[in-house]
Coordinates of N, CA and C in Angstrom, one line a residue:
X1 N 212.5 27.5 -67.7 CA 211.9 27.0 -68.9 C 210.4 26.7 -68.7
X2 N 209.7 27.1 -69.7 CA 208.3 26.8 -69.6 C 207.9 25.4 -69.6
X3 N 206.9 25.0 -68.9 CA 206.4 23.6 -68.9 C 205.8 23.3 -70.2
X4 N 206.3 22.3 -70.9 CA 205.8 22.0 -72.3 C 204.3 21.7 -72.3
X5 N 203.7 21.3 -71.1 CA 202.3 20.9 -71.1 C 201.4 22.2 -71.1
X6 N 202.0 23.4 -70.8 CA 201.3 24.6 -70.8 C 201.5 25.4 -72.1
X7 N 202.3 24.9 -73.0 CA 202.5 25.5 -74.3 C 201.7 24.7 -75.3
X8 N 201.3 25.4 -76.4 CA 200.7 24.8 -77.5 C 201.7 24.0 -78.3
X9 N 201.3 23.2 -79.2 CA 202.2 22.3 -80.0 C 203.2 23.2 -80.8
X10 N 202.7 24.3 -81.4 CA 203.6 25.1 -82.2 C 204.6 25.9 -81.3
X11 N 204.1 26.4 -80.1 CA 205.0 27.1 -79.2 C 206.1 26.3 -78.7
X12 N 205.8 25.0 -78.3 CA 206.8 24.1 -77.7 C 207.8 23.7 -78.8
X13 N 207.3 23.5 -80.0 CA 208.2 23.1 -81.1 C 209.1 24.3 -81.4
X14 N 208.5 25.5 -81.5 CA 209.4 26.7 -81.8 C 210.4 26.9 -80.7
X15 N 210.0 26.7 -79.4 CA 210.9 26.9 -78.3 C 212.1 25.9 -78.4
X16 N 211.8 24.7 -78.7 CA 212.8 23.7 -78.8 C 213.7 23.9 -80.0
X17 N 213.1 24.3 -81.1 CA 213.9 24.6 -82.3 C 214.9 25.8 -82.0
X18 N 214.3 26.9 -81.4 CA 215.1 28.1 -81.2 C 216.2 27.8 -80.1
X19 N 215.9 27.0 -79.1 CA 216.9 26.8 -78.1 C 218.0 25.9 -78.5
X20 N 217.7 24.9 -79.3 CA 218.7 23.8 -79.5 C 219.3 23.8 -81.0
X21 N 218.5 24.2 -81.9 CA 218.9 23.9 -83.3 C 219.1 25.1 -84.3
X22 N 218.3 26.2 -84.0 CA 218.3 27.2 -85.1 C 219.7 27.8 -85.4
X23 N 220.5 27.9 -84.3 CA 221.9 28.4 -84.6 C 222.7 27.5 -85.5
X24 N 222.6 26.2 -85.2 CA 223.4 25.2 -86.0 C 222.8 25.3 -87.5
X25 N 221.5 25.3 -87.6 CA 220.9 25.3 -88.9 C 221.3 26.5 -89.7
X26 N 221.2 27.7 -89.1 CA 221.5 28.9 -89.8 C 223.0 29.0 -90.1
X27 N 223.9 28.6 -89.2 CA 225.3 28.6 -89.4 C 225.8 27.7 -90.5
X28 N 224.9 26.7 -90.9 CA 225.3 25.7 -91.9 C 224.5 25.7 -93.1
X29 N 223.8 26.9 -93.4 CA 223.1 27.1 -94.6 C 221.8 26.4 -94.8
X30 N 221.1 26.0 -93.7 CA 219.8 25.4 -93.8 C 218.7 26.4 -94.0
X31 N 217.8 26.1 -94.8 CA 216.6 26.9 -95.0 C 215.3 26.1 -94.8
X32 N 214.3 26.8 -94.2 CA 213.0 26.2 -94.0 C 212.4 25.9 -95.3
X33 N 212.0 24.7 -95.6 CA 211.3 24.4 -96.9 C 209.9 23.9 -96.7
X34 N 209.5 23.5 -95.5 CA 208.1 23.0 -95.3 C 207.8 23.1 -93.8
X35 N 206.6 23.4 -93.5 CA 206.1 23.3 -92.1 C 204.6 23.0 -92.1
X36 N 204.2 22.3 -91.1 CA 202.8 22.0 -91.0 C 202.5 21.8 -89.5
X37 N 201.3 22.4 -89.1 CA 200.8 22.2 -87.8 C 199.4 21.7 -87.9
X38 N 199.1 20.6 -87.2 CA 197.8 20.0 -87.4 C 197.4 19.2 -86.1
X39 N 196.4 19.7 -85.4 CA 195.9 19.0 -84.2 C 197.0 18.9 -83.2
X40 N 197.4 17.7 -82.8 CA 198.4 17.4 -81.8 C 199.8 17.3 -82.3
X41 N 200.0 17.7 -83.5 CA 201.4 17.5 -84.1 C 201.7 18.7 -85.0
X42 N 203.0 18.8 -85.2 CA 203.5 19.8 -86.1 C 205.0 19.5 -86.4
X43 N 205.5 20.0 -87.6 CA 206.9 19.8 -87.9 C 207.4 20.9 -88.8
X44 N 208.7 21.0 -88.8 CA 209.4 21.9 -89.7 C 210.5 21.0 -90.5
X45 N 210.6 21.3 -91.8 CA 211.6 20.6 -92.6 C 212.6 21.7 -93.0
X46 N 213.9 21.5 -92.7 CA 214.9 22.3 -93.2 C 215.8 21.6 -94.2
X47 N 216.4 22.3 -95.1 CA 217.2 21.7 -96.1 C 218.5 22.6 -96.3
X48 N 219.6 21.9 -96.5 CA 220.8 22.6 -96.9 C 221.2 22.0 -98.2
X49 N 222.4 22.4 -98.8 CA 222.8 21.8 -100.0 C 223.5 20.4 -99.8
X50 N 223.4 19.9 -98.5 CA 224.0 18.6 -98.2 C 223.2 17.7 -97.3
X51 N 222.0 18.2 -96.7 CA 221.3 17.4 -95.7 C 219.9 17.9 -95.6
X52 N 219.0 17.0 -95.2 CA 217.6 17.4 -94.8 C 217.6 17.2 -93.3
X53 N 216.8 18.1 -92.6 CA 216.6 18.1 -91.2 C 215.2 18.3 -90.9
X54 N 214.6 17.4 -90.0 CA 213.2 17.6 -89.6 C 213.2 17.7 -88.1
X55 N 212.4 18.6 -87.6 CA 212.1 18.7 -86.2 C 210.6 18.6 -86.0
X56 N 210.1 17.7 -85.2 CA 208.6 17.6 -85.1 C 208.2 17.5 -83.6
X57 N 207.0 17.9 -83.4 CA 206.3 17.8 -82.1 C 205.1 16.9 -82.3
X58 N 205.2 15.7 -81.7 CA 204.0 14.8 -81.8 C 203.5 14.6 -80.4
X59 N 202.4 15.2 -80.1 CA 201.7 15.1 -78.8 C 202.7 15.5 -77.6
X60 N 203.5 16.5 -77.8 CA 204.4 17.0 -76.8 C 205.8 16.3 -76.8
X61 N 206.1 15.4 -77.7 CA 207.4 14.8 -77.8 C 208.1 15.3 -79.0
X62 N 209.3 16.0 -78.7 CA 210.0 16.5 -79.8 C 211.0 15.5 -80.4
X63 N 210.9 15.3 -81.7 CA 211.8 14.3 -82.4 C 212.6 15.1 -83.5
X64 N 213.8 14.7 -83.7 CA 214.6 15.3 -84.8 C 215.2 14.1 -85.6
X65 N 215.2 14.3 -86.9 CA 215.8 13.3 -87.8 C 216.5 14.0 -88.9
X66 N 217.5 13.3 -89.5 CA 218.2 13.8 -90.6 C 218.2 12.8 -91.8
X67 N 218.5 13.3 -93.0 CA 218.5 12.5 -94.2 C 219.4 13.0 -95.2
X68 N 220.0 12.1 -95.9 CA 220.8 12.5 -97.1 C 219.9 13.2 -98.1
X69 N 220.4 14.1 -98.9 CA 219.6 14.7 -100.0 C 219.3 13.6 -101.0
X70 N 220.0 12.5 -101.1 CA 219.9 11.5 -102.1 C 219.0 10.4 -101.7
X71 N 218.3 10.5 -100.6 CA 217.5 9.4 -100.0 C 216.3 9.9 -99.4
X72 N 215.3 9.1 -99.2 CA 214.1 9.4 -98.5 C 214.1 8.8 -97.0
X73 N 215.2 8.1 -96.6 CA 215.3 7.5 -95.3 C 215.8 8.6 -94.3
X74 N 215.1 8.7 -93.2 CA 215.5 9.6 -92.1 C 215.9 8.8 -90.9
X75 N 216.9 9.4 -90.2 CA 217.5 8.7 -89.0 C 217.5 9.6 -87.8
X76 N 217.3 9.1 -86.6 CA 217.3 9.9 -85.4 C 218.8 9.9 -84.9
X77 N 219.0 10.9 -84.0 CA 220.4 11.1 -83.5 C 220.8 10.0 -82.5
X78 N 219.9 9.2 -82.0 CA 220.3 8.1 -81.1 C 221.1 7.1 -82.0
X79 N 220.5 6.8 -83.1 CA 221.2 5.8 -84.0 C 222.5 6.4 -84.6
X80 N 222.5 7.7 -84.9 CA 223.6 8.3 -85.5 C 224.7 8.3 -84.4
X81 N 224.4 8.6 -83.2 CA 225.3 8.6 -82.1 C 226.0 7.2 -82.0
X82 N 225.2 6.2 -82.0 CA 225.7 4.8 -81.9 C 226.7 4.5 -83.0
X83 N 226.3 5.0 -84.2 CA 227.2 4.7 -85.4 C 228.5 5.5 -85.3
X84 N 228.5 6.8 -84.8 CA 229.7 7.5 -84.6 C 230.6 6.9 -83.6
X85 N 230.0 6.4 -82.5 CA 230.8 5.7 -81.5 C 231.5 4.5 -82.1
X86 N 230.8 3.7 -82.9 CA 231.4 2.5 -83.5 C 232.5 2.9 -84.5
X87 N 232.3 4.0 -85.2 CA 233.3 4.4 -86.2 C 234.6 4.8 -85.4
X88 N 234.4 5.4 -84.2 CA 235.6 5.9 -83.5 C 236.1 4.9 -82.5
X89 N 235.4 3.8 -82.2 CA 235.7 2.9 -81.1 C 235.2 3.5 -79.8
X90 N 235.1 2.7 -78.8 CA 234.4 3.2 -77.5 C 235.2 4.1 -76.7
X91 N 236.5 4.3 -77.0 CA 237.3 5.2 -76.2 C 237.3 6.6 -76.8
X92 N 236.3 6.9 -77.5 CA 236.2 8.1 -78.3 C 235.9 9.4 -77.5
X93 N 236.3 10.5 -78.0 CA 235.9 11.8 -77.3 C 234.4 12.0 -77.5
X94 N 233.8 11.3 -78.4 CA 232.4 11.4 -78.6 C 231.6 10.6 -77.5
X95 N 232.3 9.7 -76.8 CA 231.6 8.8 -75.9 C 231.2 9.5 -74.6
X96 N 230.3 10.5 -74.8 CA 229.8 11.2 -73.6 C 228.3 11.2 -73.6
X97 N 227.7 10.5 -74.5 CA 226.2 10.5 -74.5 C 225.7 9.1 -74.2
X98 N 226.0 8.5 -73.1 CA 225.5 7.2 -72.7 C 226.1 6.1 -73.4
X99 N 227.3 6.3 -73.9 CA 228.1 5.2 -74.5 C 227.3 4.6 -75.7
X100 N 227.4 3.3 -75.7 CA 226.8 2.6 -76.9 C 225.5 1.9 -76.5
X101 N 224.8 2.4 -75.5 CA 223.5 1.8 -75.0 C 222.4 2.2 -75.9
X102 N 222.0 1.3 -76.8 CA 220.9 1.7 -77.8 C 219.5 1.8 -77.1
X103 N 219.4 1.5 -75.8 CA 218.1 1.6 -75.2 C 217.9 3.0 -74.6
X104 N 219.0 3.8 -74.5 CA 219.0 5.1 -74.0 C 218.6 6.2 -75.1
X105 N 217.9 7.2 -74.7 CA 217.6 8.3 -75.6 C 218.4 9.5 -75.3
X106 N 218.9 10.2 -76.3 CA 219.6 11.5 -76.1 C 218.5 12.5 -75.8
X107 N 218.8 13.5 -75.0 CA 217.9 14.7 -74.9 C 218.2 15.7 -76.0
X108 N 217.4 16.7 -76.1 CA 217.6 17.7 -77.2 C 219.0 18.4 -77.1
X109 N 219.4 18.7 -75.9 CA 220.7 19.3 -75.8 C 221.8 18.4 -76.2
X110 N 221.8 17.1 -75.8 CA 222.8 16.2 -76.3 C 222.7 16.0 -77.8
X111 N 221.5 15.9 -78.4 CA 221.4 15.8 -79.8 C 222.0 17.0 -80.5
X112 N 221.7 18.2 -80.1 CA 222.2 19.4 -80.8 C 223.7 19.5 -80.6
X113 N 224.3 19.1 -79.5 CA 225.7 19.1 -79.3 C 226.4 18.0 -80.2
X114 N 225.8 16.9 -80.3 CA 226.3 15.8 -81.2 C 226.3 16.3 -82.6
X115 N 225.2 16.9 -83.1 CA 225.1 17.4 -84.4 C 226.1 18.5 -84.7
X116 N 226.2 19.5 -83.8 CA 227.2 20.6 -83.9 C 228.6 20.1 -83.9
X117 N 229.0 19.2 -83.0 CA 230.4 18.8 -82.9 C 230.8 17.8 -83.9
X118 N 229.9 17.2 -84.7 CA 230.2 16.2 -85.7 C 229.7 16.6 -87.1
X119 N 229.4 17.9 -87.3 CA 228.8 18.3 -88.5 C 229.6 18.0 -89.7
X120 N 230.9 18.1 -89.7 CA 231.7 17.8 -90.9 C 231.7 16.3 -91.2
X121 N 231.7 15.5 -90.2 CA 231.7 14.0 -90.4 C 230.3 13.6 -90.9
X122 N 229.2 14.2 -90.3 CA 227.9 13.9 -90.8 C 227.7 14.3 -92.3
X123 N 228.3 15.5 -92.6 CA 228.3 15.9 -94.0 C 228.9 14.9 -94.9
X124 N 230.1 14.3 -94.5 CA 230.8 13.3 -95.3 C 230.0 12.0 -95.3
X125 N 229.4 11.6 -94.2 CA 228.7 10.3 -94.1 C 227.4 10.3 -95.0
X126 N 226.8 11.5 -95.2 CA 225.6 11.5 -95.9 C 225.7 12.1 -97.3
X127 N 227.0 12.2 -97.8 CA 227.2 12.8 -99.1 C 226.9 11.7 -100.2
X128 N 226.9 12.1 -101.4 CA 226.5 11.2 -102.5 C 227.3 9.9 -102.6
X129 N 228.6 10.0 -102.3 CA 229.4 8.8 -102.4 C 229.2 7.9 -101.2
X130 N 228.8 8.4 -100.0 CA 228.8 7.6 -98.8 C 227.5 7.2 -98.2
X131 N 226.4 7.9 -98.7 CA 225.1 7.7 -98.0 C 224.6 6.3 -98.0
X132 N 224.8 5.5 -99.0 CA 224.3 4.2 -99.1 C 224.9 3.3 -98.0
X133 N 226.3 3.4 -97.9 CA 227.0 2.6 -96.9 C 226.5 3.1 -95.5
X134 N 226.4 4.4 -95.3 CA 226.0 4.9 -94.0 C 224.6 4.4 -93.7
X135 N 223.7 4.5 -94.6 CA 222.3 4.0 -94.3 C 222.3 2.5 -94.0
X136 N 223.1 1.7 -94.7 CA 223.2 0.3 -94.4 C 223.6 0.1 -93.0
X137 N 224.6 0.8 -92.5 CA 225.0 0.6 -91.1 C 224.0 1.2 -90.1
X138 N 223.4 2.3 -90.5 CA 222.3 2.9 -89.6 C 221.1 1.9 -89.5
X139 N 220.8 1.3 -90.6 CA 219.7 0.3 -90.6 C 220.0 -0.9 -89.7
X140 N 221.2 -1.3 -89.8 CA 221.7 -2.4 -88.9 C 221.6 -2.1 -87.4
X141 N 222.0 -0.9 -87.1 CA 222.0 -0.4 -85.7 C 220.5 -0.3 -85.3
X142 N 219.7 0.2 -86.2 CA 218.2 0.4 -85.9 C 217.6 -1.0 -85.6
X143 N 218.0 -2.0 -86.4 CA 217.5 -3.4 -86.1 C 218.0 -3.9 -84.8
X144 N 219.2 -3.6 -84.4 CA 219.8 -4.0 -83.1 C 218.9 -3.3 -82.0
X145 N 218.7 -2.1 -82.2 CA 217.9 -1.3 -81.2 C 216.5 -1.9 -81.1
X146 N 215.9 -2.2 -82.2 CA 214.5 -2.9 -82.1 C 214.6 -4.2 -81.4
X147 N 215.6 -5.0 -81.6 CA 215.8 -6.3 -80.9 C 215.9 -6.1 -79.4
X148 N 216.7 -5.0 -79.1 CA 216.9 -4.8 -77.6 C 215.6 -4.3 -77.0
X149 N 214.9 -3.4 -77.6 CA 213.7 -2.9 -77.0 C 212.5 -3.8 -77.1
X150 N 212.4 -4.6 -78.2 CA 211.1 -5.3 -78.4 C 211.4 -6.8 -78.5
X151 N 212.6 -7.2 -78.4 CA 212.9 -8.7 -78.6 C 213.1 -9.0 -80.1
X152 N 213.9 -10.0 -80.4 CA 214.1 -10.4 -81.8 C 212.8 -10.9 -82.5
X153 N 212.6 -10.6 -83.7 CA 211.5 -11.0 -84.5 C 211.7 -12.5 -84.8
X154 N 210.6 -13.3 -84.5 CA 210.7 -14.7 -84.7 C 210.1 -15.2 -86.0

């Protein structure tokens, strides 16, 4: 694998997209709807008839987020992983990405595996009927993560 520090922003983003996500996106009807490269950052936005997906490179750090078509709120796979674990209980078959530790980050391979292996459930969680409840729970988990990482807000 090429060292990301020797690649440009676009090249590293393209390499990460192609290695981990493009197959999942193509297999599930996602189309590129927007892209932008500027200075030390760049991103691609993909959309299907059921989900928005963003992959971005910000100063060499690749981030991925998803959103319901019915919302402007985007969520990372670390929070989605924690939510799926809670839905299933901790003895889940999904419990292979660091358990329920909100201070740990998934790598891109773990994220793409999580996305691929739970795509039908993610589709259901972010549909028109369920996205508000899903976002409420994801926001709660996000607040828990912020408290763990930065301490509770006083």
